[in-house]
XYZ file of C-alpha atoms in Angstrom:
422
model
C 101.509 118.768 116.542
C 99.293 121.114 118.412
C 99.970 123.819 121.033
C 97.453 124.728 123.669
C 96.854 128.466 123.611
C 93.065 128.515 123.681
C 91.105 128.911 126.916
C 89.453 125.732 128.258
C 85.990 126.334 126.724
C 87.452 126.046 123.217
C 88.885 122.601 123.916
C 86.831 119.610 122.768
C 85.068 118.104 125.761
C 83.970 114.598 126.575
C 80.412 113.769 125.630
C 77.902 112.131 127.934
C 78.929 108.785 126.490
C 82.496 109.355 127.639
C 83.811 109.813 124.104
C 85.478 112.825 122.602
C 83.581 114.496 119.783
C 85.564 113.806 116.609
C 84.118 116.683 114.659
C 85.115 119.118 117.389
C 88.671 117.829 117.528
C 89.292 117.841 113.801
C 87.248 120.887 112.939
C 89.261 122.891 115.430
C 92.513 121.454 114.141
C 91.387 122.177 110.603
C 90.799 125.907 111.193
C 94.486 126.583 110.617
C 95.050 125.562 114.247
C 93.689 128.917 115.422
C 91.918 127.584 118.490
C 94.153 124.676 119.478
C 97.827 124.733 118.647
C 100.289 122.482 120.378
C 103.866 123.397 119.654
C 105.088 119.991 120.811
C 104.095 117.005 122.866
C 105.992 118.338 125.889
C 103.292 120.921 126.546
C 100.660 118.218 126.322
C 102.622 116.161 128.823
C 103.015 119.127 131.171
C 99.285 119.758 130.921
C 98.715 116.206 132.083
C 101.007 116.851 135.029
C 98.968 119.887 136.113
C 101.292 122.585 134.745
C 98.738 123.883 132.238
C 95.507 125.843 132.596
C 93.787 123.206 130.460
C 90.368 122.015 131.507
C 90.323 118.544 133.006
C 87.730 117.663 130.401
C 90.490 117.535 127.777
C 92.764 115.101 129.646
C 92.018 112.068 127.393
C 92.571 114.308 124.343
C 95.952 115.429 125.693
C 96.861 111.886 126.667
C 96.232 110.815 123.090
C 98.432 113.634 121.763
C 101.212 112.771 124.190
C 101.079 109.084 123.320
C 100.992 109.784 119.595
C 104.165 111.854 119.898
C 106.134 109.158 121.603
C 105.391 109.393 125.327
C 105.081 105.955 126.914
C 106.727 104.632 123.741
C 110.025 106.562 123.541
C 111.743 104.279 121.086
C 108.929 104.117 118.513
C 109.838 100.504 117.864
C 108.201 97.139 117.612
C 107.485 95.956 121.150
C 105.069 93.902 123.167
C 102.146 95.165 125.194
C 101.339 93.909 128.655
C 99.056 91.230 127.211
C 101.836 89.839 125.051
C 100.758 91.156 121.646
C 103.216 92.934 119.411
C 102.795 96.546 118.424
C 104.456 98.224 115.489
C 104.929 101.914 116.166
C 105.831 104.529 113.591
C 109.136 106.343 113.709
C 109.413 109.923 112.546
C 111.259 108.627 109.492
C 108.105 106.805 108.461
C 106.053 109.958 108.322
C 105.564 111.467 104.890
C 104.966 115.151 104.256
C 101.210 115.565 104.095
C 101.604 118.820 102.178
C 103.013 117.173 99.035
C 100.958 118.402 96.057
C 99.261 115.755 93.952
C 101.551 116.340 90.978
C 104.538 115.359 93.134
C 103.145 112.023 94.298
C 105.036 108.923 93.101
C 103.787 107.574 89.784
C 104.720 103.961 90.460
C 105.151 101.640 93.407
C 108.644 101.992 94.828
C 111.083 99.115 95.248
C 110.901 99.588 99.010
C 107.090 99.371 98.961
C 107.218 96.261 96.771
C 109.733 94.597 99.071
C 107.855 95.450 102.275
C 104.483 94.349 100.930
C 105.910 91.093 99.626
C 107.679 90.560 102.947
C 104.794 91.372 105.280
C 101.581 91.210 103.252
C 100.554 94.732 104.256
C 101.791 98.304 103.958
C 101.085 101.479 105.951
C 100.868 104.634 103.814
C 101.231 107.776 105.918
C 99.221 110.991 105.612
C 97.036 110.034 102.660
C 94.251 112.277 103.938
C 94.867 115.777 105.264
C 93.652 117.001 108.641
C 90.850 118.886 106.892
C 89.766 115.782 104.975
C 89.732 113.691 108.143
C 87.627 116.399 109.806
C 85.181 116.272 106.890
C 84.865 112.499 107.272
C 84.116 112.823 110.970
C 81.551 115.539 110.383
C 79.790 113.307 107.836
C 79.915 110.309 110.164
C 78.544 112.392 113.042
C 75.620 113.384 110.831
C 74.821 109.722 110.115
C 76.003 107.991 113.317
C 72.439 107.053 114.285
C 72.284 104.889 111.155
C 75.087 102.579 112.354
C 74.026 98.975 112.906
C 75.431 97.148 115.968
C 76.590 93.569 115.482
C 74.856 92.569 118.712
C 73.136 89.383 117.581
C 75.134 86.332 118.714
C 75.363 85.113 115.120
C 77.012 88.412 114.128
C 79.669 88.448 116.827
C 83.168 88.140 115.377
C 85.187 86.880 118.338
C 85.008 84.316 121.103
C 84.054 85.695 124.512
C 87.092 85.868 126.740
C 89.553 86.215 123.874
C 91.644 89.379 123.265
C 89.587 90.028 120.137
C 86.322 90.088 122.079
C 87.121 93.183 124.123
C 84.899 93.725 127.127
C 81.689 93.072 125.275
C 80.220 96.037 123.306
C 79.532 95.046 119.701
C 81.150 96.635 116.684
C 79.081 99.270 114.862
C 78.846 99.141 111.056
C 77.882 102.288 109.151
C 76.990 101.870 105.487
C 75.950 104.373 102.836
C 79.208 106.355 102.837
C 79.051 106.663 99.026
C 75.395 107.667 99.041
C 75.197 110.647 101.376
C 73.823 113.984 100.153
C 75.822 117.102 99.447
C 79.561 116.729 99.860
C 79.426 114.227 102.744
C 80.662 111.376 100.534
C 83.334 113.288 98.608
C 86.391 112.443 100.730
C 85.347 108.790 100.983
C 84.987 108.633 97.181
C 88.415 110.241 96.698
C 90.022 106.989 97.862
C 88.879 105.294 94.636
C 91.575 107.047 92.617
C 93.626 108.950 95.169
C 96.903 110.000 93.491
C 98.958 108.626 96.390
C 97.220 105.252 96.175
C 96.801 104.701 92.425
C 100.452 103.596 91.872
C 100.061 101.128 94.741
C 96.753 99.822 93.395
C 98.440 99.357 90.013
C 101.392 97.612 91.638
C 99.246 95.216 93.675
C 96.201 94.744 91.453
C 97.272 95.751 87.954
C 95.793 98.366 85.667
C 92.055 98.447 85.416
C 91.678 97.669 89.143
C 88.144 97.876 90.434
C 86.105 98.377 93.590
C 84.847 94.955 94.680
C 82.873 95.510 97.921
C 80.660 98.373 99.025
C 82.799 100.405 101.466
C 81.617 101.197 104.981
C 82.814 102.632 108.280
C 83.750 100.470 111.263
C 83.222 101.988 114.692
C 84.072 100.733 118.168
C 83.393 102.343 121.517
C 85.760 101.586 124.381
C 85.818 97.848 125.020
C 84.277 97.182 121.618
C 84.667 93.832 119.930
C 87.304 93.277 117.272
C 87.459 90.312 114.902
C 89.142 86.928 115.250
C 91.935 86.244 112.775
C 90.740 85.195 109.335
C 91.786 85.053 105.688
C 94.960 83.670 104.196
C 96.049 82.476 100.761
C 95.910 79.156 102.577
C 92.911 79.580 104.852
C 94.136 80.020 108.429
C 91.367 77.793 109.828
C 90.785 75.063 107.249
C 94.196 74.901 105.612
C 92.544 74.913 102.180
C 93.912 76.976 99.295
C 91.785 80.100 98.958
C 91.901 81.350 95.374
C 89.407 84.141 96.142
C 91.937 85.830 98.425
C 95.210 84.543 97.005
C 98.427 86.545 96.911
C 101.054 85.742 94.276
C 104.394 87.104 93.137
C 105.588 85.950 89.732
C 108.508 87.338 87.806
C 108.553 90.433 89.994
C 104.815 91.112 89.564
C 102.773 91.306 92.786
C 99.094 90.432 92.674
C 96.410 90.168 95.298
C 93.043 88.778 94.267
C 91.396 90.906 96.951
C 93.058 93.923 98.527
C 91.846 95.476 101.772
C 92.170 99.233 102.174
C 91.720 100.555 105.705
C 91.467 104.350 105.892
C 92.257 105.256 109.485
C 90.187 108.168 110.812
C 91.535 108.161 114.387
C 94.940 107.383 115.837
C 95.575 103.725 116.599
C 98.340 103.956 119.202
C 100.255 100.946 120.529
C 97.928 98.924 122.723
C 94.750 100.697 121.547
C 93.597 97.640 119.620
C 91.930 97.638 116.223
C 93.438 96.242 113.033
C 95.984 93.478 113.583
C 97.867 91.212 111.237
C 100.219 88.232 111.132
C 103.099 89.539 108.984
C 104.160 87.153 106.232
C 101.087 84.916 106.582
C 100.064 85.633 102.970
C 102.782 83.132 102.007
C 102.043 80.527 104.673
C 101.279 76.987 103.491
C 99.541 75.724 106.605
C 96.564 76.486 108.819
C 97.171 78.162 112.165
C 97.876 76.144 115.298
C 95.054 75.786 117.844
C 94.086 78.962 119.670
C 96.000 81.373 117.461
C 93.019 82.682 115.487
C 91.534 83.835 118.803
C 94.787 85.362 120.065
C 95.044 82.755 122.808
C 98.321 81.257 121.638
C 101.408 82.459 119.753
C 100.215 86.012 120.339
C 103.743 87.401 119.906
C 103.316 86.855 116.142
C 100.159 88.972 115.964
C 100.987 92.644 115.307
C 98.860 95.757 115.747
C 100.357 98.436 113.449
C 100.457 101.921 114.967
C 98.719 104.413 112.701
C 97.573 108.027 112.736
C 94.374 109.605 111.477
C 94.732 109.994 107.707
C 96.988 106.948 107.265
C 95.946 104.069 105.028
C 96.721 100.383 105.565
C 96.765 98.267 102.418
C 96.682 94.533 103.042
C 96.170 91.435 100.981
C 93.117 89.503 102.086
C 95.515 86.590 101.659
C 97.320 87.927 104.752
C 95.773 86.644 107.969
C 94.298 89.624 109.788
C 91.678 90.634 112.319
C 91.120 93.238 115.017
C 91.896 93.488 118.718
C 89.300 94.701 121.183
C 89.318 98.493 121.342
C 90.747 100.050 124.523
C 90.929 103.781 123.748
C 88.502 106.368 125.138
C 88.206 107.810 121.633
C 85.737 106.002 119.400
C 87.493 103.914 116.775
C 86.580 104.899 113.238
C 87.991 103.601 109.977
C 86.613 103.221 106.467
C 87.111 99.794 104.894
C 87.322 99.275 101.129
C 88.174 96.199 99.105
C 89.590 96.298 95.595
C 90.298 93.582 93.013
C 92.092 93.151 89.677
C 90.157 93.929 86.492
C 89.005 90.342 85.861
C 88.494 89.206 89.469
C 85.302 89.444 91.500
C 84.339 88.385 95.023
C 81.384 90.671 95.761
C 78.326 91.079 93.559
C 76.923 94.495 94.476
C 77.636 95.775 90.980
C 74.668 93.678 89.717
C 72.286 96.228 91.239
C 70.891 97.612 87.968
C 69.269 95.186 85.521
C 71.831 92.443 85.904
C 72.187 91.932 82.145
C 74.521 94.824 81.346
C 71.718 96.801 79.700
C 71.878 99.444 82.389
C 75.104 100.848 81.001
C 77.678 101.836 83.616
C 75.088 102.388 86.333
C 75.377 99.001 87.956
C 76.259 100.039 91.506
C 73.675 101.979 93.556
C 72.971 105.128 91.568
C 74.292 107.612 94.140
C 77.736 106.020 93.918
C 78.166 107.935 90.668
C 77.383 111.401 92.010
C 80.267 113.903 91.886
C 82.817 111.412 90.516
C 85.605 112.340 88.146
C 86.588 110.177 85.180
C 89.259 108.237 87.084
C 86.926 107.454 89.990
C 84.245 106.311 87.547
C 86.716 103.885 85.975
C 87.146 102.072 89.306
C 83.412 101.285 89.441
C 83.518 99.218 86.240
C 82.378 95.592 86.595
C 84.938 92.808 86.049
C 86.137 92.275 82.482
C 89.485 92.242 80.700
C 91.430 95.408 79.897
C 91.467 94.698 76.167
C 87.669 94.907 76.028
C 87.492 98.718 76.134
C 88.223 98.998 79.834
C 89.097 102.496 81.116
C 92.562 102.590 82.710
C 93.910 105.363 84.934
C 97.125 106.920 83.628
C 99.985 108.167 85.815
C 98.733 111.739 85.487
C 95.222 110.813 86.633
C 93.633 110.939 83.190
C 91.901 107.892 81.704
C 92.579 105.936 78.527
C 90.536 103.164 76.973
C 92.396 99.935 76.255
C 90.947 98.217 73.220
C 91.407 95.808 70.346
C 91.492 96.765 66.711
C 88.262 97.868 65.077
C 88.518 94.937 62.666
C 88.582 92.408 65.488
C 85.665 94.080 67.196
C 83.653 93.994 63.985
C 84.472 90.308 63.528
C 83.157 89.497 67.009
C 80.006 91.437 66.271
C 79.506 89.501 63.053
C 80.034 86.163 64.792
C 78.288 86.692 68.128
C 75.729 89.325 67.074
C 76.736 91.443 70.065
C 79.450 93.995 70.768
C 81.425 91.817 73.192
C 81.951 88.095 73.415
């Protein structure tokens, strides 16, 4: 909640591409709000109406602030956009205090979180990253933006032309290497591996000993950029076949997702902006989707775009049917996508990078992944194997313990198999 006291030159301006500079916005906000401070959204609205000395260059920025504080969506409720898709906006009650110190974070998944994830197949966690951390992410992305790869080849397009997921044509941009950048550029991205707000949720949805399964990367969309047709499902939404690789289960009160998506939102996704969308409850569906639904051409009222703010995290089972709407905002869409799995489950194979036979020790992901990691973050990079085989587990306080069998059993295995592990 910012208040405009700075003269127009200090306000982030629109670049030649028509997009606001993310680093400028968040760096300014991160300097203790000295240059741009908005006491409330009313001032932003009045600026839009010409009652402020603000430069016209900042109009899209102010529009975004006004929208994010409830203007044009006064009830902050689930509603439908003009094109018929549902939006799920956040009420003030949903917003958590971003100033909570790490030692005060929950140490286990709450009953409400368990219920809501089991009900919907996804969960929005508010304010996981601070304003300063979001600014650091944008600064790092700006430094490496030229390395982004457009999905412009027809075989790489993710949506059917003319569908709501296609947008107006520009391809999505994929930026890799976010764990391999020099200096401190990767630090905030790596913090997600064992973030104290997320660890209890990872434990609740994946079990102890959870692991990183895919190499994370940043998704970017310019205005009109392509989204992604609906995909996934415990029962595949297109074929109707059971998909054990992505399956969600709940047994005896224990929730498990064989592959968990983790979307770290780096810009606001306001109602109607597009981006990540989901079919709530589809992780428990037993049938494929009816014709046209995966492309958003039919039954669109069941497809929801959650409203999120920069710093929020969306956790979703890959067993929940999901995708992305075409991007409509003037601000470039940016989010970092991670995928995690239980200790003994694997979908990706990037962790075979070293020698492939385990002789490379723990360095099995690209070597720079391991730079500047703490013990808990290192534990999440372990390859898939059972907890009882000396797997490091993250405790509630963030420390790490090794789960293991008795020394006698380990010696017996060594005698029988002539190796440390069977």
